[in-house]
């Protein structure tokens, strides 16, 4: 038979068996990441070429079995059933073959050509294990290859085995289920002749129906008519019930026991040299890092280092990347139409608005590269699994999952994260109820974009209590998230599917630089692509809402008159000046733009050399205009002309700022802000705060930027936003209770638009995306209104109010945690870890 030139290969294996590393070894850089149709599980695929053709390679989700407990298991199983790859490479952990081979036996029952990749042989050798890989392959009936994925060992041998297995014989029936065989053969004989089920292995399907696997029953219902499907399912259930009654043993338990016996017989004589009494390096490390008292300390130290390196030190890198982004903005500005004296061309305004919006995102890229690299190190080293294991007991009490840890860290447990990668990271949570609870509460975390507003409010209303209030803010969001998660899992999420928390604690090993860098850049690029497109779309919407309907004709005439007066004053100031001829009316706007560009370039220049380069550049750009921005020595006329131009620039800037404020006030977004006042007044919010909070839905940073436009004073151009906003709000009777109300609302506020779209991507539902907006809005406004109204009624200060909220929320959290904790037995992480590792 002629072999195929182009083939498909699926890599299947348990989590932490090094499957992804082996995938990287096979495919190199030719990889892509997408989602399986209709679900949110990653579909990672790549390709390589051998002597005969192309080999498309699919990295299936890591799974411990092919049951239907978790989404990952169903996705892997469905792919093998429907897509039917030419070869399945079963990746197993050489240091834990007894547990890994359970999946191997299940794959064999799917009747696909198989190759066994016995991976992590270096770890097995380090433990003193000797494995006869060739003998194991002979016993299984298909090729077995020893590999070390992270070192590239076994690559050529594995590729040859894959090609040699194409079109070869299928794995023979290796496993006898003893007393269940009669029922299994009888049911398989009924299934085999059915034409609609010809593509599905009859023995495998019969076994799944006897195990009462819900996904298998749905598959039969989809393939057959309702009546025929119900008859088959009823027959399988009847046989399973009879088996259980006769032997007092569940079918699934019997199947697992048979597989365990077969695995032990397969490994007898294949593995030697293991001293079971000698603790491994992993065991010795776990005795420390999973110790009852040491585990929390190591966890806190790890989280602290992540934030210190990624957020604190990583943010320092933005000082080097921002000049490039600012330079890119200047390039774009140079390509767009010139700015006007009072009003810019629409294309210029929109273009710069889009660039500024994108730059806001791109400025955080260095942080995310470092953050994702650190996460990859934790994953590859084996400690990430232990973090999830340590925290599972606590998080489980509030409806979440041990694997909710990573999304919460990425979202910003303390401060500095981002909800977008946090929501993205939830796809690894197998329990759908816990996954949904995590998706809906990650946005409560303190993302980096929330910090400017908190800092602004603290600088106005809590000057004497900054440290205490910042501590409250930094910790109460996780308290709120846990409480809300508990509420959701007891109400709207109570019917969501759950799965048992099963986790293999892998052996510790050193991550590779290539693997860490590849995953870091890959995840950062996914973030940039998904969020970048969203930011651009949101920027257009917000820009439009702030521009229209625009100013009435009489107000336009008013500002034009002001502009003409400023120009007349400028012409009067330079009358008789030799440089007046340069500042003719047709040159006035270009000269003003030249002046503004020069000031901005000098501001962005770092160091004397860069500043001198700016001088040379602008002199070459327009030698006639240059004396206005940098007067030659002793040239009094040039200095006078420069002062007059600076005065005109300030007048233009003032008029443009006033027009911008009035345009926002009368804009669609401003109108929405005023229309909300009857509802938000109970939280102390006026229309300006409403507009700022609405704009922050597009991007959290927009809240402070919008407040900076709305709170302006003509007579104090140099005042800080804290001074301007504080003076106006306090003059209107506002107290620090307003700040508390804003802080609480901002903490519970709906996720930004980029995150809500990510919620849609991860849940696959517009319903949940809408819920992620509506529920936090009602919750945040309700809490803010309640605290503000009660605080106002009893005459509480801001610090008293926020302290009362914090203490009350913490007390409720402890009460729920202690109550649920009484239902659980004592917990020793090190002992549990040893049990998990078998």
Short mmCIF file of N, CA, C and O in Angstrom, two decimals, residues 301-407:
data_model
loop_
_atom_site.label_atom_id
_atom_site.label_comp_id
_atom_site.label_asym_id
_atom_site.label_seq_id
_atom_site.Cartn_x
_atom_site.Cartn_y
_atom_site.Cartn_z
N UNK A 301 6.30 34.83 49.20
CA UNK A 301 7.57 35.29 48.64
C UNK A 301 7.57 35.21 47.12
O UNK A 301 8.08 36.11 46.43
N UNK A 302 6.96 34.16 46.57
CA UNK A 302 6.89 34.00 45.11
C UNK A 302 6.05 35.10 44.48
O UNK A 302 6.45 35.72 43.49
N UNK A 303 4.87 35.35 45.06
CA UNK A 303 3.99 36.40 44.53
C UNK A 303 4.67 37.76 44.63
O UNK A 303 4.60 38.58 43.70
N UNK A 304 5.35 38.00 45.75
CA UNK A 304 6.06 39.28 45.93
C UNK A 304 7.13 39.45 44.85
O UNK A 304 7.27 40.53 44.26
N UNK A 305 7.89 38.39 44.58
CA UNK A 305 8.95 38.48 43.56
C UNK A 305 8.36 38.72 42.17
O UNK A 305 8.93 39.47 41.38
N UNK A 306 7.23 38.08 41.88
CA UNK A 306 6.58 38.30 40.58
C UNK A 306 6.24 39.76 40.40
O UNK A 306 6.52 40.37 39.36
N UNK A 307 5.65 40.37 41.44
CA UNK A 307 5.26 41.77 41.34
C UNK A 307 6.47 42.69 41.34
O UNK A 307 6.52 43.67 40.60
N UNK A 308 7.47 42.35 42.14
CA UNK A 308 8.66 43.19 42.21
C UNK A 308 9.39 43.21 40.88
O UNK A 308 9.79 44.26 40.38
N UNK A 309 9.56 42.03 40.28
CA UNK A 309 10.31 41.93 39.04
C UNK A 309 9.50 42.44 37.85
O UNK A 309 9.97 43.25 37.06
N UNK A 310 8.24 41.98 37.74
CA UNK A 310 7.44 42.31 36.55
C UNK A 310 6.86 43.71 36.63
O UNK A 310 6.94 44.48 35.67
N UNK A 311 6.27 44.06 37.77
CA UNK A 311 5.54 45.33 37.86
C UNK A 311 6.47 46.48 38.23
O UNK A 311 6.50 47.51 37.56
N UNK A 312 7.26 46.30 39.30
CA UNK A 312 8.12 47.40 39.76
C UNK A 312 9.31 47.59 38.83
O UNK A 312 9.49 48.67 38.24
N UNK A 313 10.11 46.54 38.67
CA UNK A 313 11.29 46.67 37.81
C UNK A 313 10.89 46.73 36.34
O UNK A 313 11.50 47.45 35.54
N UNK A 314 9.86 45.95 35.97
CA UNK A 314 9.41 45.97 34.58
C UNK A 314 8.92 47.34 34.16
O UNK A 314 9.12 47.75 33.02
N UNK A 315 8.27 48.04 35.09
CA UNK A 315 7.77 49.37 34.75
C UNK A 315 8.92 50.33 34.45
O UNK A 315 8.76 51.28 33.69
N UNK A 316 10.09 50.07 35.05
CA UNK A 316 11.25 50.91 34.75
C UNK A 316 11.63 50.85 33.27
O UNK A 316 12.15 51.82 32.71
N UNK A 317 11.35 49.71 32.64
CA UNK A 317 11.69 49.56 31.22
C UNK A 317 10.84 50.46 30.33
O UNK A 317 11.24 50.77 29.20
N UNK A 318 9.66 50.86 30.82
CA UNK A 318 8.81 51.73 30.00
C UNK A 318 9.47 53.09 29.76
O UNK A 318 9.12 53.78 28.81
N UNK A 319 10.43 53.44 30.63
CA UNK A 319 11.15 54.70 30.40
C UNK A 319 11.99 54.62 29.14
O UNK A 319 12.30 55.64 28.51
N UNK A 320 12.36 53.37 28.74
CA UNK A 320 13.16 53.19 27.53
C UNK A 320 12.27 52.95 26.31
O UNK A 320 12.65 53.30 25.19
N UNK A 321 11.11 52.33 26.51
CA UNK A 321 10.24 52.03 25.38
C UNK A 321 9.35 53.22 25.01
O UNK A 321 8.97 53.38 23.85
N UNK A 322 9.00 54.04 26.02
CA UNK A 322 8.08 55.14 25.74
C UNK A 322 8.62 56.14 24.71
O UNK A 322 7.86 56.60 23.86
N UNK A 323 9.93 56.49 24.74
CA UNK A 323 10.43 57.39 23.70
C UNK A 323 10.18 56.87 22.28
O UNK A 323 9.93 57.66 21.36
N UNK A 324 10.24 55.56 22.09
CA UNK A 324 9.96 55.00 20.77
C UNK A 324 8.49 55.18 20.41
O UNK A 324 8.15 55.49 19.26
N UNK A 325 7.60 54.97 21.40
CA UNK A 325 6.18 55.16 21.15
C UNK A 325 5.88 56.63 20.88
O UNK A 325 5.07 56.96 19.99
N UNK A 326 6.52 57.52 21.67
CA UNK A 326 6.33 58.95 21.44
C UNK A 326 6.87 59.36 20.07
O UNK A 326 6.27 60.19 19.37
N UNK A 327 7.99 58.78 19.68
CA UNK A 327 8.54 59.06 18.36
C UNK A 327 7.62 58.58 17.25
O UNK A 327 7.45 59.26 16.23
N UNK A 328 7.00 57.40 17.47
CA UNK A 328 6.03 56.89 16.49
C UNK A 328 4.86 57.85 16.36
O UNK A 328 4.36 58.11 15.26
N UNK A 329 4.42 58.41 17.48
CA UNK A 329 3.31 59.38 17.45
C UNK A 329 3.71 60.61 16.62
O UNK A 329 2.91 61.14 15.86
N UNK A 330 4.95 61.06 16.79
CA UNK A 330 5.40 62.22 16.04
C UNK A 330 5.46 61.93 14.54
O UNK A 330 5.14 62.79 13.72
N UNK A 331 5.86 60.70 14.20
CA UNK A 331 5.89 60.33 12.78
C UNK A 331 4.49 60.35 12.20
O UNK A 331 4.26 60.89 11.10
N UNK A 332 3.54 59.77 12.94
CA UNK A 332 2.15 59.76 12.47
C UNK A 332 1.61 61.18 12.37
O UNK A 332 0.94 61.55 11.39
N UNK A 333 1.92 62.01 13.38
CA UNK A 333 1.45 63.40 13.37
C UNK A 333 1.99 64.14 12.15
O UNK A 333 1.30 64.99 11.58
N UNK A 334 3.23 63.81 11.75
CA UNK A 334 3.82 64.46 10.59
C UNK A 334 3.16 64.06 9.28
O UNK A 334 3.20 64.80 8.29
N UNK A 335 2.54 62.86 9.27
CA UNK A 335 1.88 62.38 8.06
C UNK A 335 0.44 62.88 7.94
O UNK A 335 -0.13 62.87 6.85
N UNK A 336 -0.12 63.28 9.07
CA UNK A 336 -1.51 63.74 9.08
C UNK A 336 -1.59 65.22 8.71
O UNK A 336 -0.58 65.93 8.75
N UNK A 337 -2.78 65.72 8.37
CA UNK A 337 -2.92 67.15 8.08
C UNK A 337 -2.47 68.01 9.25
O UNK A 337 -2.56 67.58 10.42
N UNK A 338 -1.98 69.22 8.96
CA UNK A 338 -1.48 70.12 10.00
C UNK A 338 -2.60 70.52 10.97
O UNK A 338 -3.77 70.59 10.59
N UNK A 339 -2.23 70.77 12.22
CA UNK A 339 -3.19 71.23 13.22
C UNK A 339 -3.67 72.64 12.87
O UNK A 339 -2.92 73.44 12.29
N UNK A 340 -4.91 72.94 13.25
CA UNK A 340 -5.45 74.26 13.04
C UNK A 340 -5.21 75.14 14.26
O UNK A 340 -4.69 74.69 15.28
N UNK A 341 -5.60 76.42 14.13
CA UNK A 341 -5.40 77.35 15.25
C UNK A 341 -6.32 77.01 16.41
O UNK A 341 -5.90 76.96 17.56
N UNK A 342 -7.60 76.75 16.13
CA UNK A 342 -8.57 76.39 17.17
C UNK A 342 -9.11 74.98 16.98
O UNK A 342 -9.33 74.26 17.95
N UNK A 343 -9.32 74.58 15.75
CA UNK A 343 -9.91 73.27 15.46
C UNK A 343 -9.02 72.51 14.49
O UNK A 343 -8.62 73.06 13.46
N UNK A 344 -8.71 71.25 14.84
CA UNK A 344 -7.89 70.42 13.97
C UNK A 344 -8.77 69.72 12.94
O UNK A 344 -9.96 69.47 13.18
N UNK A 345 -8.20 69.37 11.79
CA UNK A 345 -8.95 68.54 10.83
C UNK A 345 -9.37 67.23 11.49
O UNK A 345 -8.66 66.69 12.34
N UNK A 346 -10.53 66.73 11.10
CA UNK A 346 -11.09 65.54 11.74
C UNK A 346 -10.14 64.35 11.63
O UNK A 346 -9.96 63.59 12.60
N UNK A 347 -9.51 64.19 10.47
CA UNK A 347 -8.61 63.04 10.29
C UNK A 347 -7.42 63.11 11.23
O UNK A 347 -6.95 62.08 11.72
N UNK A 348 -6.94 64.34 11.50
CA UNK A 348 -5.82 64.47 12.43
C UNK A 348 -6.26 64.13 13.86
O UNK A 348 -5.58 63.38 14.56
N UNK A 349 -7.39 64.68 14.27
CA UNK A 349 -7.87 64.43 15.63
C UNK A 349 -8.11 62.94 15.87
O UNK A 349 -7.67 62.38 16.87
N UNK A 350 -8.78 62.30 14.92
CA UNK A 350 -9.07 60.87 15.08
C UNK A 350 -7.79 60.05 15.00
O UNK A 350 -7.59 59.11 15.79
N UNK A 351 -6.91 60.38 14.07
CA UNK A 351 -5.67 59.62 13.93
C UNK A 351 -4.82 59.65 15.18
O UNK A 351 -4.33 58.61 15.64
N UNK A 352 -4.64 60.84 15.76
CA UNK A 352 -3.83 60.95 16.97
C UNK A 352 -4.53 60.31 18.16
O UNK A 352 -3.88 59.75 19.06
N UNK A 353 -5.86 60.38 18.18
CA UNK A 353 -6.62 59.73 19.25
C UNK A 353 -6.37 58.22 19.21
O UNK A 353 -6.16 57.58 20.25
N UNK A 354 -6.38 57.64 18.01
CA UNK A 354 -6.14 56.20 17.87
C UNK A 354 -4.72 55.83 18.27
O UNK A 354 -4.49 54.82 18.95
N UNK A 355 -3.75 56.64 17.85
CA UNK A 355 -2.36 56.36 18.21
C UNK A 355 -2.17 56.44 19.73
O UNK A 355 -1.52 55.58 20.33
N UNK A 356 -2.74 57.47 20.35
CA UNK A 356 -2.62 57.61 21.80
C UNK A 356 -3.27 56.44 22.52
O UNK A 356 -2.76 55.95 23.54
N UNK A 357 -4.41 55.97 22.01
CA UNK A 357 -5.09 54.83 22.63
C UNK A 357 -4.23 53.56 22.51
O UNK A 357 -4.11 52.79 23.47
N UNK A 358 -3.65 53.35 21.33
CA UNK A 358 -2.79 52.17 21.12
C UNK A 358 -1.53 52.27 21.97
O UNK A 358 -1.08 51.27 22.55
N UNK A 359 -0.94 53.46 22.06
CA UNK A 359 0.28 53.64 22.86
C UNK A 359 0.04 53.33 24.33
O UNK A 359 0.94 52.85 25.03
N UNK A 360 -1.17 53.65 24.81
CA UNK A 360 -1.51 53.32 26.20
C UNK A 360 -1.36 51.83 26.44
O UNK A 360 -0.86 51.40 27.48
N UNK A 361 -1.80 51.03 25.49
CA UNK A 361 -1.67 49.58 25.59
C UNK A 361 -0.23 49.15 25.43
O UNK A 361 0.30 48.38 26.23
N UNK A 362 0.42 49.62 24.38
CA UNK A 362 1.77 49.16 24.06
C UNK A 362 2.79 49.55 25.13
O UNK A 362 3.83 48.90 25.26
N UNK A 363 2.50 50.59 25.89
CA UNK A 363 3.43 51.00 26.94
C UNK A 363 3.61 49.94 28.00
O UNK A 363 4.63 49.90 28.70
N UNK A 364 2.62 49.04 28.16
CA UNK A 364 2.70 48.00 29.18
C UNK A 364 3.29 46.69 28.66
O UNK A 364 3.41 45.72 29.41
N UNK A 365 3.66 46.64 27.38
CA UNK A 365 4.18 45.40 26.81
C UNK A 365 5.43 44.89 27.53
O UNK A 365 5.53 43.68 27.79
N UNK A 366 6.41 45.74 27.91
CA UNK A 366 7.56 45.20 28.64
C UNK A 366 7.17 44.49 29.94
O UNK A 366 7.77 43.48 30.30
N UNK A 367 6.16 45.03 30.61
CA UNK A 367 5.69 44.41 31.85
C UNK A 367 5.15 43.02 31.56
O UNK A 367 5.45 42.05 32.27
N UNK A 368 4.35 42.91 30.50
CA UNK A 368 3.72 41.62 30.20
C UNK A 368 4.72 40.60 29.69
O UNK A 368 4.58 39.40 29.97
N UNK A 369 5.73 41.03 28.96
CA UNK A 369 6.76 40.09 28.52
C UNK A 369 7.44 39.46 29.74
O UNK A 369 7.63 38.23 29.81
N UNK A 370 7.79 40.28 30.71
CA UNK A 370 8.44 39.77 31.92
C UNK A 370 7.48 38.92 32.73
O UNK A 370 7.83 37.84 33.22
N UNK A 371 6.24 39.40 32.87
CA UNK A 371 5.25 38.69 33.66
C UNK A 371 4.98 37.31 33.08
O UNK A 371 4.98 36.30 33.81
N UNK A 372 4.78 37.22 31.77
CA UNK A 372 4.52 35.93 31.14
C UNK A 372 5.75 35.02 31.20
O UNK A 372 5.60 33.79 31.29
N UNK A 373 6.94 35.60 31.15
CA UNK A 373 8.15 34.80 31.27
C UNK A 373 8.25 34.18 32.66
O UNK A 373 8.59 33.00 32.82
N UNK A 374 7.95 34.98 33.68
CA UNK A 374 7.98 34.46 35.05
C UNK A 374 6.94 33.36 35.25
O UNK A 374 7.20 32.35 35.92
N UNK A 375 5.76 33.56 34.68
CA UNK A 375 4.72 32.54 34.78
C UNK A 375 5.17 31.26 34.09
O UNK A 375 4.95 30.16 34.59
N UNK A 376 5.82 31.39 32.93
CA UNK A 376 6.32 30.22 32.21
C UNK A 376 7.37 29.48 33.03
O UNK A 376 7.41 28.24 33.04
N UNK A 377 8.21 30.24 33.73
CA UNK A 377 9.23 29.61 34.59
C UNK A 377 8.56 28.82 35.71
O UNK A 377 8.94 27.68 36.02
N UNK A 378 7.52 29.41 36.32
CA UNK A 378 6.80 28.71 37.38
C UNK A 378 6.14 27.45 36.84
O UNK A 378 6.14 26.40 37.51
N UNK A 379 5.58 27.53 35.64
CA UNK A 379 4.91 26.37 35.05
C UNK A 379 5.91 25.28 34.74
O UNK A 379 5.70 24.11 35.07
N UNK A 380 7.01 25.64 34.06
CA UNK A 380 7.98 24.64 33.63
C UNK A 380 8.75 24.04 34.80
O UNK A 380 9.17 22.88 34.73
N UNK A 381 8.97 24.82 35.84
CA UNK A 381 9.72 24.29 36.99
C UNK A 381 8.90 23.30 37.80
O UNK A 381 9.45 22.46 38.51
N UNK A 382 7.56 23.39 37.70
CA UNK A 382 6.69 22.51 38.48
C UNK A 382 6.07 23.18 39.68
O UNK A 382 5.20 22.60 40.34
N UNK A 383 6.46 24.44 39.99
CA UNK A 383 5.93 25.08 41.19
C UNK A 383 4.52 25.65 40.99
O UNK A 383 3.77 25.77 41.94
N UNK A 384 4.15 25.98 39.75
CA UNK A 384 2.82 26.53 39.51
C UNK A 384 1.74 25.53 39.93
O UNK A 384 0.71 25.91 40.50
N UNK A 385 1.97 24.26 39.63
CA UNK A 385 1.01 23.24 40.05
C UNK A 385 0.89 23.20 41.56
O UNK A 385 -0.20 22.98 42.11
N UNK A 386 1.99 23.45 42.25
CA UNK A 386 1.95 23.42 43.71
C UNK A 386 1.24 24.65 44.30
O UNK A 386 0.62 24.57 45.35
N UNK A 387 1.36 25.80 43.61
CA UNK A 387 0.62 26.99 44.05
C UNK A 387 -0.88 26.71 43.99
O UNK A 387 -1.63 27.00 44.94
N UNK A 388 -1.33 26.12 42.87
CA UNK A 388 -2.74 25.78 42.73
C UNK A 388 -3.16 24.78 43.79
O UNK A 388 -4.25 24.88 44.38
N UNK A 389 -2.29 23.83 44.08
CA UNK A 389 -2.58 22.80 45.08
C UNK A 389 -2.72 23.41 46.48
O UNK A 389 -3.64 23.09 47.23
N UNK A 390 -1.81 24.33 46.82
CA UNK A 390 -1.83 24.95 48.15
C UNK A 390 -3.10 25.77 48.36
O UNK A 390 -3.72 25.72 49.42
N UNK A 391 -3.47 26.54 47.34
CA UNK A 391 -4.58 27.47 47.49
C UNK A 391 -5.95 26.86 47.21
O UNK A 391 -6.97 27.51 47.45
N UNK A 392 -5.97 25.64 46.69
CA UNK A 392 -7.26 25.07 46.30
C UNK A 392 -8.23 24.98 47.48
O UNK A 392 -9.43 25.25 47.34
N UNK A 393 -7.73 24.61 48.65
CA UNK A 393 -8.62 24.44 49.81
C UNK A 393 -9.30 25.76 50.17
O UNK A 393 -10.50 25.80 50.45
N UNK A 394 -8.51 26.86 50.14
CA UNK A 394 -9.08 28.17 50.49
C UNK A 394 -10.05 28.63 49.41
O UNK A 394 -11.18 29.02 49.69
N UNK A 395 -9.61 28.59 48.15
CA UNK A 395 -10.44 29.07 47.06
C UNK A 395 -11.70 28.23 46.89
O UNK A 395 -12.75 28.75 46.52
N UNK A 396 -11.58 26.93 47.16
CA UNK A 396 -12.73 26.03 47.00
C UNK A 396 -13.87 26.43 47.93
O UNK A 396 -15.05 26.26 47.58
N UNK A 397 -13.54 26.95 49.10
CA UNK A 397 -14.59 27.37 50.04
C UNK A 397 -15.44 28.50 49.48
O UNK A 397 -16.58 28.68 49.91
N UNK A 398 -14.88 29.24 48.52
CA UNK A 398 -15.60 30.39 47.98
C UNK A 398 -16.00 30.17 46.51
O UNK A 398 -16.29 31.12 45.80
N UNK A 399 -16.02 28.90 46.09
CA UNK A 399 -16.54 28.57 44.77
C UNK A 399 -15.51 28.62 43.66
O UNK A 399 -15.87 28.43 42.49
N UNK A 400 -14.25 28.87 43.98
CA UNK A 400 -13.23 28.89 42.94
C UNK A 400 -12.39 27.62 43.00
O UNK A 400 -12.81 26.62 43.57
N UNK A 401 -11.23 27.64 42.46
CA UNK A 401 -10.45 26.44 42.17
C UNK A 401 -8.98 26.76 42.36
O UNK A 401 -8.58 27.92 42.24
N UNK A 402 -8.17 25.74 42.65
CA UNK A 402 -6.74 25.99 42.81
C UNK A 402 -6.13 26.64 41.60
O UNK A 402 -5.24 27.49 41.71
N UNK A 403 -6.63 26.29 40.41
CA UNK A 403 -6.09 26.86 39.18
C UNK A 403 -6.66 28.25 38.88
O UNK A 403 -6.36 28.82 37.84
N UNK A 404 -7.48 28.78 39.80
CA UNK A 404 -7.89 30.19 39.69
C UNK A 404 -6.76 31.12 40.12
O UNK A 404 -6.84 32.33 39.91
N UNK A 405 -5.73 30.55 40.72
CA UNK A 405 -4.63 31.36 41.26
C UNK A 405 -3.95 32.20 40.18
O UNK A 405 -3.76 33.41 40.34
N UNK A 406 -3.59 31.57 39.07
CA UNK A 406 -2.88 32.29 38.01
C UNK A 406 -3.72 33.43 37.44
O UNK A 406 -3.21 34.55 37.31
N UNK A 407 -4.99 33.22 37.10
CA UNK A 407 -5.79 34.36 36.62
C UNK A 407 -5.87 35.51 37.61
O UNK A 407 -5.81 36.69 37.21
#
